[in-house]
GROMACS .gro file of C-alpha atoms in nm:
model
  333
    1UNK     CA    1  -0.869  -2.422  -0.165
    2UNK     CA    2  -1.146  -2.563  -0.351
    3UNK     CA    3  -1.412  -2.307  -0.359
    4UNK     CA    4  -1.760  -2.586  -0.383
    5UNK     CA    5  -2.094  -2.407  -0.441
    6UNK     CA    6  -2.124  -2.306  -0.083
    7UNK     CA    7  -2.055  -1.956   0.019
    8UNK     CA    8  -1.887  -1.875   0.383
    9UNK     CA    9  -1.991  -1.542   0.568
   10UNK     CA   10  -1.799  -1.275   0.535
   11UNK     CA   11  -1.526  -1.225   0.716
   12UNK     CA   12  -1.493  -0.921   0.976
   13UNK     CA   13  -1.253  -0.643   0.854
   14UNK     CA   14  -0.949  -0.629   1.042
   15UNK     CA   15  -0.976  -0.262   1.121
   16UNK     CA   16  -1.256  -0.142   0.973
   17UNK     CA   17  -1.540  -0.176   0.741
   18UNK     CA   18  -1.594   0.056   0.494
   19UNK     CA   19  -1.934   0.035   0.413
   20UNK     CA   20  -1.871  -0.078   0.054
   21UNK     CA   21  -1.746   0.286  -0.017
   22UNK     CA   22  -1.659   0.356  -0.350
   23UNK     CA   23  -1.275   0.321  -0.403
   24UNK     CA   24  -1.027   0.562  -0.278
   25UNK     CA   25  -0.690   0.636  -0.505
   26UNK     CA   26  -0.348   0.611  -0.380
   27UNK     CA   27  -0.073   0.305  -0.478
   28UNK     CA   28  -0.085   0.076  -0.207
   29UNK     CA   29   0.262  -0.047  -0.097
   30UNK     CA   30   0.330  -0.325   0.108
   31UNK     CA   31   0.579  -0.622   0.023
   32UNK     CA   32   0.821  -0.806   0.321
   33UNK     CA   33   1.046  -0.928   0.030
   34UNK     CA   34   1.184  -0.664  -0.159
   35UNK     CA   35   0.933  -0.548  -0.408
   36UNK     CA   36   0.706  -0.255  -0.254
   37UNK     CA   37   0.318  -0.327  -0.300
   38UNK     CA   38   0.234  -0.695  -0.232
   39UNK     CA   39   0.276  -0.843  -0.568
   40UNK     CA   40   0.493  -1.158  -0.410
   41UNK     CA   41   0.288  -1.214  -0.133
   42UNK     CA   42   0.401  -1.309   0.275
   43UNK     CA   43   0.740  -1.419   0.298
   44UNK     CA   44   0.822  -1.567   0.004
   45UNK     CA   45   1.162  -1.477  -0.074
   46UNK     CA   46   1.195  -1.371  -0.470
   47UNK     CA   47   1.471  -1.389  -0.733
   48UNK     CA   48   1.786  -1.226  -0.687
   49UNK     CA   49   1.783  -0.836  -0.866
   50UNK     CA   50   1.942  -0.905  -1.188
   51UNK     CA   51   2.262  -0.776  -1.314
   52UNK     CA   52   2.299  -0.420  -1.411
   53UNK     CA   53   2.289  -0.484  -1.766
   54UNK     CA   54   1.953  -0.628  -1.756
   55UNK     CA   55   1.759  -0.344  -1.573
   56UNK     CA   56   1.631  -0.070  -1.743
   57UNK     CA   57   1.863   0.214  -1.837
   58UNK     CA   58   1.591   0.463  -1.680
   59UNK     CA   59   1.686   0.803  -1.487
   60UNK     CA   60   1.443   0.950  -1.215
   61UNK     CA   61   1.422   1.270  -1.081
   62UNK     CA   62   1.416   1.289  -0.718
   63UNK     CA   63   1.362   1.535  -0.397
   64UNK     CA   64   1.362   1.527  -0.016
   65UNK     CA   65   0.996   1.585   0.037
   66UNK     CA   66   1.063   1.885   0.308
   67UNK     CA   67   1.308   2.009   0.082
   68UNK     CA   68   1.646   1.960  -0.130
   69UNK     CA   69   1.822   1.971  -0.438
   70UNK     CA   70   1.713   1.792  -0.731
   71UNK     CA   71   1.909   1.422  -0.762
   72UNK     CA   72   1.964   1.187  -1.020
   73UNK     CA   73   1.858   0.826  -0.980
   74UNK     CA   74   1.869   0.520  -1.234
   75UNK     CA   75   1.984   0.148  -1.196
   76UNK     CA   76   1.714   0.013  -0.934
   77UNK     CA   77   1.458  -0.287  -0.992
   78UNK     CA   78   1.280  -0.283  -0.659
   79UNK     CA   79   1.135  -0.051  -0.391
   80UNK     CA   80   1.421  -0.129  -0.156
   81UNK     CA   81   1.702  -0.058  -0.431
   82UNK     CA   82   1.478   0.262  -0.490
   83UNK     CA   83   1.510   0.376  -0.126
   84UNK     CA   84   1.906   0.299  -0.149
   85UNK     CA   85   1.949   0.522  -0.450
   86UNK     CA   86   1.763   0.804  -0.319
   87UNK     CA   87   1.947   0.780   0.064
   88UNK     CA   88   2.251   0.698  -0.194
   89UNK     CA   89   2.173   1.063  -0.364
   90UNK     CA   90   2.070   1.263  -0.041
   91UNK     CA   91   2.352   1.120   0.168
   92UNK     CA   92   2.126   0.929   0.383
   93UNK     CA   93   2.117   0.581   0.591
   94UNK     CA   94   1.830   0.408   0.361
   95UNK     CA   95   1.616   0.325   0.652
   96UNK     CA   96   1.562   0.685   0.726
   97UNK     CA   97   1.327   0.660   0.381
   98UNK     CA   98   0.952   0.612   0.473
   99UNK     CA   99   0.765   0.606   0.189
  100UNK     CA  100   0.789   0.825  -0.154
  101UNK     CA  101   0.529   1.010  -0.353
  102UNK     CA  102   0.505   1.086  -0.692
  103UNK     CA  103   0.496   1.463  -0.843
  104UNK     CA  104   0.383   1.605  -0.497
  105UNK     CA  105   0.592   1.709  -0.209
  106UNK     CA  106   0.274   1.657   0.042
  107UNK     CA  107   0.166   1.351   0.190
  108UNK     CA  108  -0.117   1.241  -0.090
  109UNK     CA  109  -0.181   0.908  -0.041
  110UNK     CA  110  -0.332   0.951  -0.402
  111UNK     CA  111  -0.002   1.008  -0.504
  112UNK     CA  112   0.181   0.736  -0.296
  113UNK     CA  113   0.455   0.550  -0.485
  114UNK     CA  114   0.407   0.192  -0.497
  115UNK     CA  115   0.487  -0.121  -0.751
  116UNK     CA  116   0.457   0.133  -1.078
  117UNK     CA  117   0.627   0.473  -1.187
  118UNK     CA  118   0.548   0.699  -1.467
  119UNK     CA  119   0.824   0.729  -1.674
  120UNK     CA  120   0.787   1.086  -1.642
  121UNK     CA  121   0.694   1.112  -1.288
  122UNK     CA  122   0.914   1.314  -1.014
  123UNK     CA  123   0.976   1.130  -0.724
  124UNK     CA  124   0.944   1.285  -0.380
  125UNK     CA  125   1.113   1.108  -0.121
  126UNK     CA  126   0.954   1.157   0.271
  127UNK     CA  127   1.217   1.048   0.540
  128UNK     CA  128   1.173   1.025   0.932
  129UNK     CA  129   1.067   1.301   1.145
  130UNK     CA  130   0.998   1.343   1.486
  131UNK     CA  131   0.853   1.068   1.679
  132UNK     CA  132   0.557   1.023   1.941
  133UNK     CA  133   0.386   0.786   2.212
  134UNK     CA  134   0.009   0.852   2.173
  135UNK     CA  135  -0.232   0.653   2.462
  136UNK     CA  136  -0.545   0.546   2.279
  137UNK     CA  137  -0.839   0.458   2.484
  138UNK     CA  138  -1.059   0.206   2.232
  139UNK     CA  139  -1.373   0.286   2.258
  140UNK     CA  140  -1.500   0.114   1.975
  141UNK     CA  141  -1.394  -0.206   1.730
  142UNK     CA  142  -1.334  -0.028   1.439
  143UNK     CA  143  -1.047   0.213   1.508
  144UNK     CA  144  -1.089   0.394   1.195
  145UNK     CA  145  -0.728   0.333   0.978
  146UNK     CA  146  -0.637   0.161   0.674
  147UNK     CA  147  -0.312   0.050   0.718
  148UNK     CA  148  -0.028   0.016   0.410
  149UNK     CA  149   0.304  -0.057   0.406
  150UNK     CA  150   0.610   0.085   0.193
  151UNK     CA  151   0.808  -0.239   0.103
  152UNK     CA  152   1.093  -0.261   0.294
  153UNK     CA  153   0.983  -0.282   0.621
  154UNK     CA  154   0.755   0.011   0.745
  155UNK     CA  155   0.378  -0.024   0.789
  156UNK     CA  156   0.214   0.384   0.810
  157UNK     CA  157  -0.117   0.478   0.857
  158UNK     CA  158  -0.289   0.551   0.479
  159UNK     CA  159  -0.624   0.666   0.584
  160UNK     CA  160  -0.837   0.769   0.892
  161UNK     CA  161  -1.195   0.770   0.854
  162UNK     CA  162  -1.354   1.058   0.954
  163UNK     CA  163  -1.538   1.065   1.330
  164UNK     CA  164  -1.346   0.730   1.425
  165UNK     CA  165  -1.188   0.667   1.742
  166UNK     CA  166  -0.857   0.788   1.579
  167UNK     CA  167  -1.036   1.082   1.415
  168UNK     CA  168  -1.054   1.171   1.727
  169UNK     CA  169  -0.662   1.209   1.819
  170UNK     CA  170  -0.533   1.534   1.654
  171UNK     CA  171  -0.182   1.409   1.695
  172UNK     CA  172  -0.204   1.096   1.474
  173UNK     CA  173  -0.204   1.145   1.097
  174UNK     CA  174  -0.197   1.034   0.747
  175UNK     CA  175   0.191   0.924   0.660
  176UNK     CA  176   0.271   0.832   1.049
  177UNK     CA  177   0.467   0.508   1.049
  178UNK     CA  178   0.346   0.275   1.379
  179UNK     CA  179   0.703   0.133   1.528
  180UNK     CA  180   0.517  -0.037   1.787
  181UNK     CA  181   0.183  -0.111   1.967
  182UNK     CA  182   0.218  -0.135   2.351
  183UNK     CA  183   0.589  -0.176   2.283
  184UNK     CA  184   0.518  -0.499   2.044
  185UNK     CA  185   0.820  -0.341   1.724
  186UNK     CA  186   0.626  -0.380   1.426
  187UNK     CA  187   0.904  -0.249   1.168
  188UNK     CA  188   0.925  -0.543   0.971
  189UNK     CA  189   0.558  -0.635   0.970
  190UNK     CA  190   0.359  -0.640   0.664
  191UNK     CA  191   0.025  -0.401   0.667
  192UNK     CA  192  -0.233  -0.675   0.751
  193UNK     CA  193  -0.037  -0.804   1.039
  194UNK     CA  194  -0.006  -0.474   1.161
  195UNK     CA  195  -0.428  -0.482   1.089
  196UNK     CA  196  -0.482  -0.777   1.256
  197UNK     CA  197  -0.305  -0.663   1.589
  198UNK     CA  198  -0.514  -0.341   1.574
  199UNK     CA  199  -0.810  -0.517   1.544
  200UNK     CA  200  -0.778  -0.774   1.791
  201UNK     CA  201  -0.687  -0.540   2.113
  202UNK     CA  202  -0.967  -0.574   2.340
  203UNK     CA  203  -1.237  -0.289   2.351
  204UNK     CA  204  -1.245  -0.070   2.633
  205UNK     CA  205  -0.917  -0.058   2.700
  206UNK     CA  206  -0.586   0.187   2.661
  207UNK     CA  207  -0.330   0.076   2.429
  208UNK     CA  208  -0.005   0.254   2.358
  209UNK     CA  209   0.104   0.361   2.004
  210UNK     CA  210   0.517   0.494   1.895
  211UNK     CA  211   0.489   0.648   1.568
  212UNK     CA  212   0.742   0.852   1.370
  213UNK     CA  213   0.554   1.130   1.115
  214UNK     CA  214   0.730   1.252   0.799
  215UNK     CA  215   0.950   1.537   0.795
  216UNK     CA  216   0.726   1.815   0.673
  217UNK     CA  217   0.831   2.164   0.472
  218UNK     CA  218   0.715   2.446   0.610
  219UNK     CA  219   0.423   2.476   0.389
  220UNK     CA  220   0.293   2.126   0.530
  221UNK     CA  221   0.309   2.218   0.879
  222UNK     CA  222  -0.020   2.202   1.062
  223UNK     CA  223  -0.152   2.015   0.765
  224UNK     CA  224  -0.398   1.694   0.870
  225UNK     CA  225  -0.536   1.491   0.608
  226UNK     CA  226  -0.796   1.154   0.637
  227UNK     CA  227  -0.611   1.019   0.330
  228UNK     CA  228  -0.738   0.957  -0.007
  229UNK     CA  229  -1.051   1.107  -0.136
  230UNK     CA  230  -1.336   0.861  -0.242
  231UNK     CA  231  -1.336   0.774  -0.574
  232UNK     CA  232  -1.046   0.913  -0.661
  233UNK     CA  233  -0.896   0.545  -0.843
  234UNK     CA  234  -0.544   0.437  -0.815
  235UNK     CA  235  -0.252   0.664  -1.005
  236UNK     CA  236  -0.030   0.429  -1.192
  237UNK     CA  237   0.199   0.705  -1.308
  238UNK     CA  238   0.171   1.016  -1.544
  239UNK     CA  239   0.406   0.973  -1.830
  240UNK     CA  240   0.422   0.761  -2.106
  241UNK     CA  241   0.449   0.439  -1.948
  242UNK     CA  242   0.544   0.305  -1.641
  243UNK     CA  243   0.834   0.129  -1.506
  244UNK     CA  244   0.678  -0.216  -1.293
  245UNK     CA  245   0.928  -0.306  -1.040
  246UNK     CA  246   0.881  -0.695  -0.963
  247UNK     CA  247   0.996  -0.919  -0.675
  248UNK     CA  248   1.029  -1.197  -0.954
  249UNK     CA  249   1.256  -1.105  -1.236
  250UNK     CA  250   1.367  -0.784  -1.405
  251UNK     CA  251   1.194  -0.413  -1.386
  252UNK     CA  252   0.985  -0.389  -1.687
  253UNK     CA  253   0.858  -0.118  -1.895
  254UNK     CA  254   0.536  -0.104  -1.961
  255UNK     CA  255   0.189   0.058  -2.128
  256UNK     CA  256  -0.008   0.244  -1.924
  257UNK     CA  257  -0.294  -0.009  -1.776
  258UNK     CA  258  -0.591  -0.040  -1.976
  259UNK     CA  259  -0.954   0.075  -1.857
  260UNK     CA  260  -1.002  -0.283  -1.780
  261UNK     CA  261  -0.702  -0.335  -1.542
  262UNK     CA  262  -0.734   0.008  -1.358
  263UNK     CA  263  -1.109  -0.028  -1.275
  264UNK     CA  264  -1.053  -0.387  -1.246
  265UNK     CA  265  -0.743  -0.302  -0.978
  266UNK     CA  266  -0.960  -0.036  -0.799
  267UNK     CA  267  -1.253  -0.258  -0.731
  268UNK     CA  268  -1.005  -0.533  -0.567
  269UNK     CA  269  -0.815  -0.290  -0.364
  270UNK     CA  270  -1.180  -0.143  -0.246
  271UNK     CA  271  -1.203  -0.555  -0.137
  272UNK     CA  272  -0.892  -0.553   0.027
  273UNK     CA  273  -1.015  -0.269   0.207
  274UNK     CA  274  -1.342  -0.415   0.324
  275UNK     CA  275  -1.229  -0.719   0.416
  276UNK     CA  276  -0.881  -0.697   0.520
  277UNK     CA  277  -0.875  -0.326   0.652
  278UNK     CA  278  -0.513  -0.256   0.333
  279UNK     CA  279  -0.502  -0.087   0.048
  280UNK     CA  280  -0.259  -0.216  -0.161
  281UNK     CA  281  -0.304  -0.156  -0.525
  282UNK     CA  282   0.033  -0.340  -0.638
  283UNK     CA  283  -0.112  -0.670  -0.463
  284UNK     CA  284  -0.477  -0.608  -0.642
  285UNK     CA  285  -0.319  -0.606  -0.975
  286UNK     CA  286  -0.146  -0.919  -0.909
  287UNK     CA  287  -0.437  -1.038  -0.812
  288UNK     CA  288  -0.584  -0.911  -1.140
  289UNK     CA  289  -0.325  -1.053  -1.360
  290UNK     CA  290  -0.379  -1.378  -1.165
  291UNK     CA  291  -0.787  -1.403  -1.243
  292UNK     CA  292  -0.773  -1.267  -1.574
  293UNK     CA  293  -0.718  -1.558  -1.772
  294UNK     CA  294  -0.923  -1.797  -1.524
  295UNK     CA  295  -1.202  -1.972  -1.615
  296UNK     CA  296  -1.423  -2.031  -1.282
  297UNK     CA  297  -1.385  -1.883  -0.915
  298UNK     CA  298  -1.185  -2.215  -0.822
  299UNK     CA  299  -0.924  -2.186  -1.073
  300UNK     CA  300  -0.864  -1.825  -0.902
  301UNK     CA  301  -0.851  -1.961  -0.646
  302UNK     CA  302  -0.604  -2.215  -0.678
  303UNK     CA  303  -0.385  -1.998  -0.810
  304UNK     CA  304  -0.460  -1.759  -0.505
  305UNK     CA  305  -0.344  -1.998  -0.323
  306UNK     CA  306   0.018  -2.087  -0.475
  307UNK     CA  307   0.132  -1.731  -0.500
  308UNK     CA  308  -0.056  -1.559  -0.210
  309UNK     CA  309  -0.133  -1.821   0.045
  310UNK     CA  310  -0.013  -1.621   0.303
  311UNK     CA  311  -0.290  -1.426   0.329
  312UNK     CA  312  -0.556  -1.683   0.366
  313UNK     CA  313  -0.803  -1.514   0.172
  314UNK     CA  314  -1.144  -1.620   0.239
  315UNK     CA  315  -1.399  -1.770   0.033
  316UNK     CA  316  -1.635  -1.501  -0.044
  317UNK     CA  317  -1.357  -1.278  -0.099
  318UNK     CA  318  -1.242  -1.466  -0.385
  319UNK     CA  319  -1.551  -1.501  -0.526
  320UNK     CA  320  -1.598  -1.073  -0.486
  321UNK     CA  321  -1.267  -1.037  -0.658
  322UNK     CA  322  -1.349  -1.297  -0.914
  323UNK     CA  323  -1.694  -1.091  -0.997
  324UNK     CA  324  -1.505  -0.775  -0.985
  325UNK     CA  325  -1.283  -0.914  -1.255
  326UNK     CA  326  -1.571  -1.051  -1.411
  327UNK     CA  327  -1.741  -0.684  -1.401
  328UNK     CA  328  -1.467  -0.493  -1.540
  329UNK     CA  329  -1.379  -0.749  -1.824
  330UNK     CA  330  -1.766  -0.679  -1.950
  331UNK     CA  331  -1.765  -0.317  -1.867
  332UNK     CA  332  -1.960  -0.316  -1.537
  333UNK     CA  333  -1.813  -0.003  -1.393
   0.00000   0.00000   0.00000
């Protein structure tokens, strides 16, 4: 998509618009193939996991996040493979996984688990709780949420901005997965689909939500949250590297991200919120990797294109993220 010299409007946020907030942490997850976080992009179906003696010889620690003996994990190259091990280890189905969090039982979304794992870290794992049917009356466009997904399948609410219409709900919270909107399933939906659908029900009318929350310890109960705290930057692990699963190829091990790549990745995944109403960090350092090595906003774009078209990113989005790259390259903070 051949960028030109002239500029579109911006687009509307699917959910909401954040008011160019300054960036909130948390690893955005969200990929319909089998990598958690975006990196592949829409439906495109990636490589085959390798075979076991290619993947990283790694072993995880590992806890039901309402409580459980420690387990062992090791041998997985994806988020879904993930998911397996830990249901694998707890004696679970694997769908019953929602989402996992990294060296926190509570549901951070600072701390959410997405395309990147300390090598130290200790996974928590949060399965399915106990479900509700919530009747929303939408009083206003913007709903309020910022919407993620947990790669295999599952789109749950990351944030809710405070005094929205959802704000407003006491029973809907941070971590609740949305099975369906006015009985529409969603589980198999990516996050900005799930957006989209939110955004486009018609104002002034009641719509009907089924959501399942995490199972909670006892310490969590009564506990509401908006989500991540402004500012706060995405957590790509705590240990000495990380371990970067990949819908393409192999896990890898790798250095922690540089100041350039993290500040780089937060100011696209601020984007992503603006525009698209997601936070997604594992998609914004895709993106990152993509533009890094570009030469003009068209080249970005191009390449945008080939491994995200899906999305259908607008113009002046691409230019933002190319000038975010651009900013963080010269150390524009």
């Amino acid at each position: 998509m051949p960028l030109g010299l002239g500029r579109r409007k911006k687009a509307p946020p699917l959910v909401e618009n954040e008011e160019a907030e300054p960036g909130r942490g948390g690893l955005g997850v969200g990929e319909s193939g089998p990598l958690g976080g975006g990196g592949g992009g829409g439906s495109h179906v990636g490589l085959p996991p390798p075979p076991p003696s290619l993947r990283p010889r790694l072993v995880f620690h590992t806890q039901l996040a309402h409580g459980s003996p420690t387990g062992r994990i090791e041998g997985f190259t994806n988020v879904k493979e993930l998911y397996g091990k830990i249901a694998e280890a707890f004696h679970l189905p694997p769908a019953e996984v929602m989402f996992c969090t990294l060296n926190t039982h509570k549901v951070d979304m600072e701390k959410l688990l997405g395309g990147q794992i300390g090598l130290e870290d200790f996974i928590f794992a949060h399965v399915k709780g106990q479900r509700k049917e919530v009747e929303v009356f939408k009083s206003e466009e913007a709903l309020g949420l910022t919407i993620t997904d947990n790669g295999a399948g599952y789109a749950f609410i990351k944030r809710i901005k405070e005094g929205s219409v959802i704000d407003r709900i006491q029973v809907i919270n941070v971590g609740d997965m949305i099975e369906s909107i006015n009985g529409q399933n969603l589980l198999g939906c990516r996050h900005y689909e799930v957006a989209k659908m939110l955004k486009d029900l018609p104002r002034g009318r009641t719509f009907t939500l089924k959501l399942t929350e995490p199972r909670k310890a006892f310490d969590m109960i009564s506990q509401r949250s908006t989500g991540a705290r402004p500012g706060s930057g995405p957590q790509l692990g705590t240990g000495r590297g990380t371990l970067r699963l990949r819908s393409r190829g192999p896990a890898t091990v790798e250095e922690l991200p540089s100041a350039f790549e993290e500040k780089a990745i937060e100011k696209v995944d601020d984007l992503l919120e603006s525009y698209m109403g997601i936070r997604d960090t594992e998609l914004a350092a895709t993106m990152v990797e993509l533009g890094r090595d570009k030469r003009n906003p068209d080249e970005l774009a191009e390449a945008l294109d080939e491994r995200l078209g899906d999305f259908a990113f607008p113009d002046e989005f691409v230019f933002d993220v190319w000038g975010a790259i651009g900013d963080a390259k010269v150390g524009r903070y």
